[in-house]
PDB file of C-alpha atoms and ligand atoms in Angstrom:
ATOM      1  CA  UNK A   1     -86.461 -13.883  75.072  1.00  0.00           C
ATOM      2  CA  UNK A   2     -89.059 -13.963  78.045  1.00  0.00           C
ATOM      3  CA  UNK A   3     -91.361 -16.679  79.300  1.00  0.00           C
ATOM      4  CA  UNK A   4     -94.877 -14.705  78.831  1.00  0.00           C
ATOM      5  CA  UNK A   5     -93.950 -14.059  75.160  1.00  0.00           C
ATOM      6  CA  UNK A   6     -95.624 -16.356  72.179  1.00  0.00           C
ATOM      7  CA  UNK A   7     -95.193 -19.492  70.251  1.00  0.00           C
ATOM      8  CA  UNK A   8     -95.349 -19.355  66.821  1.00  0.00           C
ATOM      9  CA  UNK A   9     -96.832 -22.095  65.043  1.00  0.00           C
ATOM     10  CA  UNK A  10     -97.387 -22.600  61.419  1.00  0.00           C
ATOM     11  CA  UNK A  11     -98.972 -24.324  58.294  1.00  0.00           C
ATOM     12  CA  UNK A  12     -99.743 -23.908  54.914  1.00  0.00           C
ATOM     13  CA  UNK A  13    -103.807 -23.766  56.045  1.00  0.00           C
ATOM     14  CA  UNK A  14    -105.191 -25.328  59.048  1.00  0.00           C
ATOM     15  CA  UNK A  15    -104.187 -28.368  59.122  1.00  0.00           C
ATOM     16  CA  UNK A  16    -101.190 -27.658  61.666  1.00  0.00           C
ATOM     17  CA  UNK A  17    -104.259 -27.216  64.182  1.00  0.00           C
ATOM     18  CA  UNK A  18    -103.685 -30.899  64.645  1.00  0.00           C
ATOM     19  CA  UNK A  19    -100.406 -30.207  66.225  1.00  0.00           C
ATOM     20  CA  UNK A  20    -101.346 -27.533  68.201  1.00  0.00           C
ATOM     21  CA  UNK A  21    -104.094 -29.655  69.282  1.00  0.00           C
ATOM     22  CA  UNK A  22    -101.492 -31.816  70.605  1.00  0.00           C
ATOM     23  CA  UNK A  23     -99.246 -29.394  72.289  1.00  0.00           C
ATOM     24  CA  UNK A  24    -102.076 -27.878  74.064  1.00  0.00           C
ATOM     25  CA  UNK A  25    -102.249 -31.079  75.903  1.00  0.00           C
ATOM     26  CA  UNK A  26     -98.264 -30.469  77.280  1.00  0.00           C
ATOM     27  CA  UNK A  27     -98.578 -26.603  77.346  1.00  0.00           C
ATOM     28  CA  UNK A  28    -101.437 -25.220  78.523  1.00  0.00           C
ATOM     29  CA  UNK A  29    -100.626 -22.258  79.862  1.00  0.00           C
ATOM     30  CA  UNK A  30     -98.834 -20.504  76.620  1.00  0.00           C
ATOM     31  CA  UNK A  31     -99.696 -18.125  74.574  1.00  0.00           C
ATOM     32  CA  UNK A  32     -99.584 -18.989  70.686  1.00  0.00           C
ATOM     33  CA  UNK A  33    -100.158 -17.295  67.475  1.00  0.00           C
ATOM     34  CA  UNK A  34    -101.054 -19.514  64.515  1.00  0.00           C
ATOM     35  CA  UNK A  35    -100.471 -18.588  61.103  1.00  0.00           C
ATOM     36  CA  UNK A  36    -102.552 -20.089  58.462  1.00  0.00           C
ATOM     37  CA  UNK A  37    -100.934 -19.605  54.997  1.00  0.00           C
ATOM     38  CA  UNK A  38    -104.441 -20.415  53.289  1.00  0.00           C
ATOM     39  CA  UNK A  39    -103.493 -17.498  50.440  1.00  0.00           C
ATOM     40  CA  UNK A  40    -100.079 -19.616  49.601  1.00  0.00           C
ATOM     41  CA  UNK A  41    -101.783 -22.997  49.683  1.00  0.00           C
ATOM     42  CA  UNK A  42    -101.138 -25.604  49.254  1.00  0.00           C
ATOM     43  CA  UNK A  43     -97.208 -26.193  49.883  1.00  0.00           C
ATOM     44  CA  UNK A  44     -97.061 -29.721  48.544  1.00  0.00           C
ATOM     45  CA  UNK A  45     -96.097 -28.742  44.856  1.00  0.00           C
ATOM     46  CA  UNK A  46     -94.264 -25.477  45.310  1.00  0.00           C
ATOM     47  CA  UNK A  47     -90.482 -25.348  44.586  1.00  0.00           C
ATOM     48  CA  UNK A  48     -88.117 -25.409  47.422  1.00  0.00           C
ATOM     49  CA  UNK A  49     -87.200 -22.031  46.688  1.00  0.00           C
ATOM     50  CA  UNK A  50     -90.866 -20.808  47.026  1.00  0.00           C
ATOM     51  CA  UNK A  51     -91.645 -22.392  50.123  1.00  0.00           C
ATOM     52  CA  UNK A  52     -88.346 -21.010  51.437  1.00  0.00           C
ATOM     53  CA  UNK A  53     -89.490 -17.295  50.591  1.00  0.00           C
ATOM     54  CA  UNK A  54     -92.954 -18.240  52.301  1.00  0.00           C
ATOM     55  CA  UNK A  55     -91.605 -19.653  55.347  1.00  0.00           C
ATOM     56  CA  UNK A  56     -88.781 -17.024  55.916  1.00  0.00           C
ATOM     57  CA  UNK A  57     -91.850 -13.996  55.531  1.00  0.00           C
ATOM     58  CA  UNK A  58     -94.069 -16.079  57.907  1.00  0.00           C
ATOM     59  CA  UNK A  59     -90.805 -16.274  60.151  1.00  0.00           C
ATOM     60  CA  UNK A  60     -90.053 -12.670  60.280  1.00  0.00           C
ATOM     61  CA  UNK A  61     -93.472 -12.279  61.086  1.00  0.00           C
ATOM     62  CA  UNK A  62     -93.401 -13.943  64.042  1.00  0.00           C
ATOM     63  CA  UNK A  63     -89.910 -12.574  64.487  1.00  0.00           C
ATOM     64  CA  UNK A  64     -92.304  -8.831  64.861  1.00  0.00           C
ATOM     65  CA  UNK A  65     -94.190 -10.578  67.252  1.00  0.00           C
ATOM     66  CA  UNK A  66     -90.948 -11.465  69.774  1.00  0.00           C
ATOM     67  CA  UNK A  67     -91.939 -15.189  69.421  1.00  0.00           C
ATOM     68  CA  UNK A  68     -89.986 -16.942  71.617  1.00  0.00           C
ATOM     69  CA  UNK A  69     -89.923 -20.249  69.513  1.00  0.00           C
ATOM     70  CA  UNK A  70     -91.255 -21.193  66.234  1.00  0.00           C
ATOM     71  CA  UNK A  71     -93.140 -24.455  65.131  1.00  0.00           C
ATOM     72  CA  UNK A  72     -93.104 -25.592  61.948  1.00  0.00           C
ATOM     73  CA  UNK A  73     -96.401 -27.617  61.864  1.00  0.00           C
ATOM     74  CA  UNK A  74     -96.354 -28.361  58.226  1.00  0.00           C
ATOM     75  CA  UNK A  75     -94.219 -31.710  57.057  1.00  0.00           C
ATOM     76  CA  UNK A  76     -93.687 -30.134  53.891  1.00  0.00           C
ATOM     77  CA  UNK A  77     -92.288 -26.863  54.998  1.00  0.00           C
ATOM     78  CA  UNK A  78     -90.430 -28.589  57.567  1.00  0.00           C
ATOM     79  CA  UNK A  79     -88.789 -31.247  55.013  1.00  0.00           C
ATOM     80  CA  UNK A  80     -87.768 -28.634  52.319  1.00  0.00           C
ATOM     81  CA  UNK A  81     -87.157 -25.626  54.938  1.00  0.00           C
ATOM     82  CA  UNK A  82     -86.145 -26.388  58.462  1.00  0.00           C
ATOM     83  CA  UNK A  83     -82.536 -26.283  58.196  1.00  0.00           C
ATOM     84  CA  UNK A  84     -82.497 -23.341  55.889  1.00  0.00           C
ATOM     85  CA  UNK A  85     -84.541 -21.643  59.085  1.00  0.00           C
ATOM     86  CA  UNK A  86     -82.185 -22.634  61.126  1.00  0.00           C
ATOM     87  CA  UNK A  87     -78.820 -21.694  59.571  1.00  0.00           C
ATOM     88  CA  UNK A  88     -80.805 -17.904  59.479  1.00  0.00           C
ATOM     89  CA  UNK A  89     -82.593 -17.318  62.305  1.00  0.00           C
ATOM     90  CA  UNK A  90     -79.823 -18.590  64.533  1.00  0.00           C
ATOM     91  CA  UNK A  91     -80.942 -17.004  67.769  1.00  0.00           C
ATOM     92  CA  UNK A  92     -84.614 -18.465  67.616  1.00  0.00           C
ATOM     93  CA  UNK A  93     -85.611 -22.713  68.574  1.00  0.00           C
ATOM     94  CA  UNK A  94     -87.624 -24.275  65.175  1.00  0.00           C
ATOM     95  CA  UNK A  95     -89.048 -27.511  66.191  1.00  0.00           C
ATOM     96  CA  UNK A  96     -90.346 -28.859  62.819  1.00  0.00           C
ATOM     97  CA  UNK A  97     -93.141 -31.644  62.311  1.00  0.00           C
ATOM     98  CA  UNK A  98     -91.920 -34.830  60.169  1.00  0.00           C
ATOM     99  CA  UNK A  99     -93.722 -38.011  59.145  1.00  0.00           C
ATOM    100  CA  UNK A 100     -93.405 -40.696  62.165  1.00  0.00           C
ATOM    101  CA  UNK A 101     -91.220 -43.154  60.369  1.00  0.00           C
ATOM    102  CA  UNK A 102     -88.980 -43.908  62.936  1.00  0.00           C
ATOM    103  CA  UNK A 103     -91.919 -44.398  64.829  1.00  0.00           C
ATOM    104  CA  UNK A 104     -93.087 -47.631  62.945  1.00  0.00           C
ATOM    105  CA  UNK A 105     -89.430 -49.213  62.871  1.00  0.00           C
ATOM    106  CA  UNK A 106     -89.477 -48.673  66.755  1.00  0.00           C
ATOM    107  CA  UNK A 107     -92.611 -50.470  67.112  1.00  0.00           C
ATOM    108  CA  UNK A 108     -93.893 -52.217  64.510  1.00  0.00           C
ATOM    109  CA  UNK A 109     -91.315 -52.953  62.169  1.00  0.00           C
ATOM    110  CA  UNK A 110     -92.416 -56.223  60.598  1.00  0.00           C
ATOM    111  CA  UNK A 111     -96.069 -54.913  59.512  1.00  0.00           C
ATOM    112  CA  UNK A 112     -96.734 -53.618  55.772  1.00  0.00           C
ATOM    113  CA  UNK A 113     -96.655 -49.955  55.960  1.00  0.00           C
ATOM    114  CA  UNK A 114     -98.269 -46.734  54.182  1.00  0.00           C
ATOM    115  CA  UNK A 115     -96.849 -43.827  54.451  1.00  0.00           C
ATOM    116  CA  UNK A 116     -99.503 -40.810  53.242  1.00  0.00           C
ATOM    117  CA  UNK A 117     -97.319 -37.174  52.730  1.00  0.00           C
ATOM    118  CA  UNK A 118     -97.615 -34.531  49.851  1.00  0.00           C
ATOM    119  CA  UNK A 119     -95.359 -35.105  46.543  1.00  0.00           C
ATOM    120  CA  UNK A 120     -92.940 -32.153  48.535  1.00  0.00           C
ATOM    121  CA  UNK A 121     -92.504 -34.068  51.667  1.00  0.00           C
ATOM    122  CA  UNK A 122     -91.936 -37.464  49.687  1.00  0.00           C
ATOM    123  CA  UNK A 123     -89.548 -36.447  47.253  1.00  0.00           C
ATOM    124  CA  UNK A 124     -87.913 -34.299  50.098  1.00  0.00           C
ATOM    125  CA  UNK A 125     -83.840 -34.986  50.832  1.00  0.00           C
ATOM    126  CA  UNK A 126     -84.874 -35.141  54.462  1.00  0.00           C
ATOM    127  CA  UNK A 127     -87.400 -37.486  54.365  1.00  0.00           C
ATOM    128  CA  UNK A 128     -85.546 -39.395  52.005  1.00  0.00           C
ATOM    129  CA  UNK A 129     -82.684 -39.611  54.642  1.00  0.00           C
ATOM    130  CA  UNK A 130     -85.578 -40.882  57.004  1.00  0.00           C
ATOM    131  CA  UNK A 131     -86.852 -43.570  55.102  1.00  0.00           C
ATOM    132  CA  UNK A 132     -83.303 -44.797  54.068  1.00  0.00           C
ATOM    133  CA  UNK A 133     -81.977 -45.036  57.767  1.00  0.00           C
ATOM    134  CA  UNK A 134     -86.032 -46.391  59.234  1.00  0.00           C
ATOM    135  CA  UNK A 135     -86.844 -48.730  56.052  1.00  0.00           C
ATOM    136  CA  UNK A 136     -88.772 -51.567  56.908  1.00  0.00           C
ATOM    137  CA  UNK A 137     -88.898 -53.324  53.399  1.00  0.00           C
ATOM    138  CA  UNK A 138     -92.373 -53.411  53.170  1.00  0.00           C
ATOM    139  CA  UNK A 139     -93.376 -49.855  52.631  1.00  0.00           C
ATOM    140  CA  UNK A 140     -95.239 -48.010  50.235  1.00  0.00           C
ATOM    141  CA  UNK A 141     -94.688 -43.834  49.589  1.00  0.00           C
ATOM    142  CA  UNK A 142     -97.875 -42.836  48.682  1.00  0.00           C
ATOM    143  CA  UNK A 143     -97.753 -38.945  47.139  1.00  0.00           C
ATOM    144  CA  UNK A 144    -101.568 -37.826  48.055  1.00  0.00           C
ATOM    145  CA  UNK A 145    -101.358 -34.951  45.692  1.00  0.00           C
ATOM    146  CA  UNK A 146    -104.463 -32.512  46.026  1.00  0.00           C
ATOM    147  CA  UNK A 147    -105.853 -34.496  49.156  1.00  0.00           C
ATOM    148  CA  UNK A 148    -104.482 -31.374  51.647  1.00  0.00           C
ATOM    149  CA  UNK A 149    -106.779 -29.068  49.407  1.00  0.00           C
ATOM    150  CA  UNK A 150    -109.946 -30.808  49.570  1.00  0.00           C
ATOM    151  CA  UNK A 151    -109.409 -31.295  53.338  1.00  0.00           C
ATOM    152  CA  UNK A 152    -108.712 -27.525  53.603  1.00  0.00           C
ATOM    153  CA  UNK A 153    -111.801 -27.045  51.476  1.00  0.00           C
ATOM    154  CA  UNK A 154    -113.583 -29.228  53.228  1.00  0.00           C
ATOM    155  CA  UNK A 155    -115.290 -30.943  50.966  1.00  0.00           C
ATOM    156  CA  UNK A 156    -116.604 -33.966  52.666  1.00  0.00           C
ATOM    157  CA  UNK A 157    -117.719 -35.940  49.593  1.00  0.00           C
ATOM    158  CA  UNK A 158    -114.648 -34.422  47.638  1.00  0.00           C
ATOM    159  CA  UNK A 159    -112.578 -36.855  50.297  1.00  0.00           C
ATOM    160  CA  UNK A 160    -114.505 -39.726  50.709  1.00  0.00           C
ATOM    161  CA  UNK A 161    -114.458 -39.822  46.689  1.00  0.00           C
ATOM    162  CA  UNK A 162    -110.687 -39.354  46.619  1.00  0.00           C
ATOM    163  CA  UNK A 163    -109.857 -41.812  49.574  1.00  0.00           C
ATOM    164  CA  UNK A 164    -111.967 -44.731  47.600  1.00  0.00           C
ATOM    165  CA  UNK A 165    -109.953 -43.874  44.606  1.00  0.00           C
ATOM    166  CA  UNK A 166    -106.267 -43.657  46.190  1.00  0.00           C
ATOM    167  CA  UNK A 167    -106.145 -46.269  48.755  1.00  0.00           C
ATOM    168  CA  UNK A 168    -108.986 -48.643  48.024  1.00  0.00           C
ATOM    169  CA  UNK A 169    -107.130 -51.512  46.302  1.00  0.00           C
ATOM    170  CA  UNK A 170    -104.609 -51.011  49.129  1.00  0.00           C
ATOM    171  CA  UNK A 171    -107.917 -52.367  52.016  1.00  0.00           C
ATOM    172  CA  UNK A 172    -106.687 -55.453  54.177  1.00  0.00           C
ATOM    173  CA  UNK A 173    -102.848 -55.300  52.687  1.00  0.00           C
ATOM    174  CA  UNK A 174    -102.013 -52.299  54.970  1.00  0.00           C
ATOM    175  CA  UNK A 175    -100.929 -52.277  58.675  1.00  0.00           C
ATOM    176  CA  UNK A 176     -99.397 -49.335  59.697  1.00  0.00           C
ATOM    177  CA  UNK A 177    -100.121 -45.510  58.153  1.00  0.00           C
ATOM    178  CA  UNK A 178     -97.991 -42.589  58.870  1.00  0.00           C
ATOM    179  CA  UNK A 179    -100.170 -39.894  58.719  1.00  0.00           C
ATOM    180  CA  UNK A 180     -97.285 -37.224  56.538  1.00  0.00           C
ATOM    181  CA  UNK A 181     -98.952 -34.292  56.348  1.00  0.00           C
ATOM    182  CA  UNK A 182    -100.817 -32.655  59.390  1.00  0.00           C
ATOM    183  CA  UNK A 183    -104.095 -32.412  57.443  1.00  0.00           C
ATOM    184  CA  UNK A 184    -104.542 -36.297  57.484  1.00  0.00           C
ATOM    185  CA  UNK A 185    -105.006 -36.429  61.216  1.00  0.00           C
ATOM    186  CA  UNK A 186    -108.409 -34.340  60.486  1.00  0.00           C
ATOM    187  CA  UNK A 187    -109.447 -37.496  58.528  1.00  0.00           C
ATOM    188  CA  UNK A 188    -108.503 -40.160  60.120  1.00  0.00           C
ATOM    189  CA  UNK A 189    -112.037 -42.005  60.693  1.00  0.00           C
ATOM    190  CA  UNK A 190    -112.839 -41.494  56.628  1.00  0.00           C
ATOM    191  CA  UNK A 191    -108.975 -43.346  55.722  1.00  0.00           C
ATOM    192  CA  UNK A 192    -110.018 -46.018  57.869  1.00  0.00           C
ATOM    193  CA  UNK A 193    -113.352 -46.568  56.714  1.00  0.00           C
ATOM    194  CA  UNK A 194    -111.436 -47.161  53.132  1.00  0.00           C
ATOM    195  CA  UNK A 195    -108.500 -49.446  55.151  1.00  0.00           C
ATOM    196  CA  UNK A 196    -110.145 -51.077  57.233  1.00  0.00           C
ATOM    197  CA  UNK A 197    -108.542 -51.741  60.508  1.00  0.00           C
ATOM    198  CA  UNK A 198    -105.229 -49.964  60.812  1.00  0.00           C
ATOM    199  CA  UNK A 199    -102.398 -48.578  63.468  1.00  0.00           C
ATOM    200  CA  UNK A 200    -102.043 -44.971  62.393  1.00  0.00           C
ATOM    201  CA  UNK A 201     -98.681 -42.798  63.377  1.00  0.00           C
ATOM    202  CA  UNK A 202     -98.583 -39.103  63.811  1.00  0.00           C
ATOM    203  CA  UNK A 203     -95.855 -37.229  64.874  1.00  0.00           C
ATOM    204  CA  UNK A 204     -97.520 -34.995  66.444  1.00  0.00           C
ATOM    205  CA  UNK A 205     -97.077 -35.969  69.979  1.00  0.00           C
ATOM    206  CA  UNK A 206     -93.342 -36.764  69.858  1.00  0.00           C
ATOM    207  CA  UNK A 207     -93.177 -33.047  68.738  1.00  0.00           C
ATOM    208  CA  UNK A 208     -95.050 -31.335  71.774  1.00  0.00           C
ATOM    209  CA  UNK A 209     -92.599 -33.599  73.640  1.00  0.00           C
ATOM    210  CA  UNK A 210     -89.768 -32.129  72.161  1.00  0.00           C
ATOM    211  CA  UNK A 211     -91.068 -28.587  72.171  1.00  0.00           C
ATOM    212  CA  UNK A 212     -92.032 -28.811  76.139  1.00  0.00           C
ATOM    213  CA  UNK A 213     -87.875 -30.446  76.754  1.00  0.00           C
ATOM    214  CA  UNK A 214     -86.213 -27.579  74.552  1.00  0.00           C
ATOM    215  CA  UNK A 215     -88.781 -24.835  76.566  1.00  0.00           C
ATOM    216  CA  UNK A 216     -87.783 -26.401  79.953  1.00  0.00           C
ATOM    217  CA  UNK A 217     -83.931 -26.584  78.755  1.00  0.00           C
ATOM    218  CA  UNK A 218     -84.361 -22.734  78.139  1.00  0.00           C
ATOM    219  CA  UNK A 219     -86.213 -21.481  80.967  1.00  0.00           C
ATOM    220  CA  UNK A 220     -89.120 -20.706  78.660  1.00  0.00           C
ATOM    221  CA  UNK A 221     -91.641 -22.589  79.959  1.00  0.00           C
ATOM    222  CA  UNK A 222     -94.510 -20.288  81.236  1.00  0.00           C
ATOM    223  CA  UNK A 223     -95.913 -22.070  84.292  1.00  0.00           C
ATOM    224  CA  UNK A 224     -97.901 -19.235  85.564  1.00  0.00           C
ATOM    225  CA  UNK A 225    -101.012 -20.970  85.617  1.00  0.00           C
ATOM    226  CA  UNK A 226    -103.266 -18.791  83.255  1.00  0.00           C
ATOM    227  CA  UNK A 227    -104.962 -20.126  80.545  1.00  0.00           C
ATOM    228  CA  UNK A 228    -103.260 -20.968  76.822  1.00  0.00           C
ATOM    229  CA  UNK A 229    -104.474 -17.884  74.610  1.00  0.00           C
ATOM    230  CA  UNK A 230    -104.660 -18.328  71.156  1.00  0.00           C
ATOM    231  CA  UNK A 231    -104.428 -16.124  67.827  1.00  0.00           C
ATOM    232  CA  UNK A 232    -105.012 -16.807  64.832  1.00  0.00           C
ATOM    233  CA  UNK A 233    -104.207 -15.143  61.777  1.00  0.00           C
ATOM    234  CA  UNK A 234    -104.765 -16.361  57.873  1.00  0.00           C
ATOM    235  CA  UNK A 235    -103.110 -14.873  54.947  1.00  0.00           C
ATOM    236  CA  UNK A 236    -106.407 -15.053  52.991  1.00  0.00           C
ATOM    237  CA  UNK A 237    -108.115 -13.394  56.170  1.00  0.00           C
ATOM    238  CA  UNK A 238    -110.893 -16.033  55.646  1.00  0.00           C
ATOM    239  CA  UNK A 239    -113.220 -15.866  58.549  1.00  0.00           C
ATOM    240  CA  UNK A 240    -114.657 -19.145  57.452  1.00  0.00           C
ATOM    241  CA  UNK A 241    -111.010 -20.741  58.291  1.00  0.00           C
ATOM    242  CA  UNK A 242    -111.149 -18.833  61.337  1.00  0.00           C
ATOM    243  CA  UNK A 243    -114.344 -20.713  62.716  1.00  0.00           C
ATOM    244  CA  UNK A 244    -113.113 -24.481  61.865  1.00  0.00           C
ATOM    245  CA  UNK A 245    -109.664 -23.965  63.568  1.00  0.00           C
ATOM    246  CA  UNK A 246    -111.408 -23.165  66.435  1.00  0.00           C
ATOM    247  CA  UNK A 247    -114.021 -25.540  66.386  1.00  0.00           C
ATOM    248  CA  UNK A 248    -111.355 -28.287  66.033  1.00  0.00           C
ATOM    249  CA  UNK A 249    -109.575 -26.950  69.012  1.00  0.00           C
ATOM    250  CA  UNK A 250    -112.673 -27.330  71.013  1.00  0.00           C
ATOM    251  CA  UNK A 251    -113.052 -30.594  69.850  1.00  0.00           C
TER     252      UNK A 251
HETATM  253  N1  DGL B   1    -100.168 -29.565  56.255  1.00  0.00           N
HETATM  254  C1  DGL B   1     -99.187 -29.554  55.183  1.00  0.00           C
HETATM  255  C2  DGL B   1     -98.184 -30.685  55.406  1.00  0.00           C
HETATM  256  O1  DGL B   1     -98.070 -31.142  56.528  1.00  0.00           O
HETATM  257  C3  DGL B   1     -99.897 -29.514  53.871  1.00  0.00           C
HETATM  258  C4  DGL B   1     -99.017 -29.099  52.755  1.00  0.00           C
HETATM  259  C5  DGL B   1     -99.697 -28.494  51.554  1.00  0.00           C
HETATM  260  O2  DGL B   1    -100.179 -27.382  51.673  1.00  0.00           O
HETATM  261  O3  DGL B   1     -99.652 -29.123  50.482  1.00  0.00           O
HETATM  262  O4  DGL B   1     -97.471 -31.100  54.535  1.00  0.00           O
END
């Protein structure tokens, strides 16, 4: 593996722009390909079996492209399919998105908690294993099932109608809420509107951490200075998808 080859970085649409927002702040100067899986979507309610077979082509894929590292920006794929990844593509680093759990029993244990992830991520082994060891007692699992698709759509009224619906009686009970699935981050001012005034947590940054320390620990960083380039390809080749990733880049 070389330093000038790519990142790979993936989600079930383009909601995993949110991450690569945020590792674009740590790693400018890579190159990435993104792969939006808009023709597959959404993950959320697929088998684990299914979203194995999706993540391994997306993998091999990437695997074509000499990635040298692959990001698994999609809590859902992550939670059913990271270690599978791992125990086959031995030779290539996945660093894989999950909800920032840990995150709220670091720092603000005590407070009444949300956390907002598709019925895969929730029902999930691994995350279960996450909430078990992090629990703070006063959390709610809230299964947003469909909310992923209307933000992919993006259907503002679609959302605003669903947020009132979902988490309206939970206004002024709620402290802290882990954003589970890398579209939420894309709607943060709308959840709050419903909410009112709340701490949110995204894992997002702890992962471009990570990604930058295993990079650095394999002499993969490229540090020579030119510009991140990006490509982006979607399954459904929809240009539309195309334009909003990178409008939210430039954002
Ligand atoms: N962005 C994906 C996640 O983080 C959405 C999954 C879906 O397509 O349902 O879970």
């Amino acid at each position: 593996m070389n330093k000038n080859e790519a990142i790979g970085i993936f989600d079930s649409g383009i909601g995993g722009v949110t991450v690569l927002r945020e590792i674009l702040k740590v790693l400018p100067n890579e190159n990435y390909i993104y792969y939006s899986d808009s023709k597959n979507n959404p993950y959320g309610d697929k088998s684990d079996d299914q979203i194995h077979e999706l993540c391994e082509n997306i993998v091999n894929l990437f695997i074509e492209q000499k990635c040298k590292a692959i990001v698994i920006a999609c809590n859902t794929a992550s939670a059913k399919s990271a270690q599978y990844l791992r125990d086959r593509y031995r030779d290539i680093p996945f660093i894989a998105i999950e909800p920032a759990y840990k995150m709220v029993h670091d720092y603000a244990y005590n407070e009444s908690t949300l956390v907002m992830a598709t019925k895969g991520t929730i029902e999930s082994e691994k995350f279960n294993l996450l909430y078990h060891t992090y629990d703070n007692h006063k959390t709610i699992l809230l299964p947003c099932i469909g909310l992923a698709d209307i933000i992919e759509e993006g259907n503002e009224d679609k959302i605003k109608i669903y947020l009132k619906e979902h988490l309206e009686s939970y206004r002024g009970k709620i402290k802290n809420v882990v954003l589970g699935c890398t579209h939420y981050p894309l709607i943060q001012g709308e959840i709050q509107n419903v909410l009112g005034q709340v701490t949110f947590f995204n894992g997002a940054p702890y992962l471009a951490k990570h990604l930058q320390e295993v990079l650095e620990e394999k002499h993969l960083i490229n540090n020579k200075g030119m510009k991140a380039t990006i490509q982006f390809i979607d399954s459904s080749n929809d240009e539309q998808k195309k334009k909003r990733f990178f409008e939210i880049i430039k954002e």
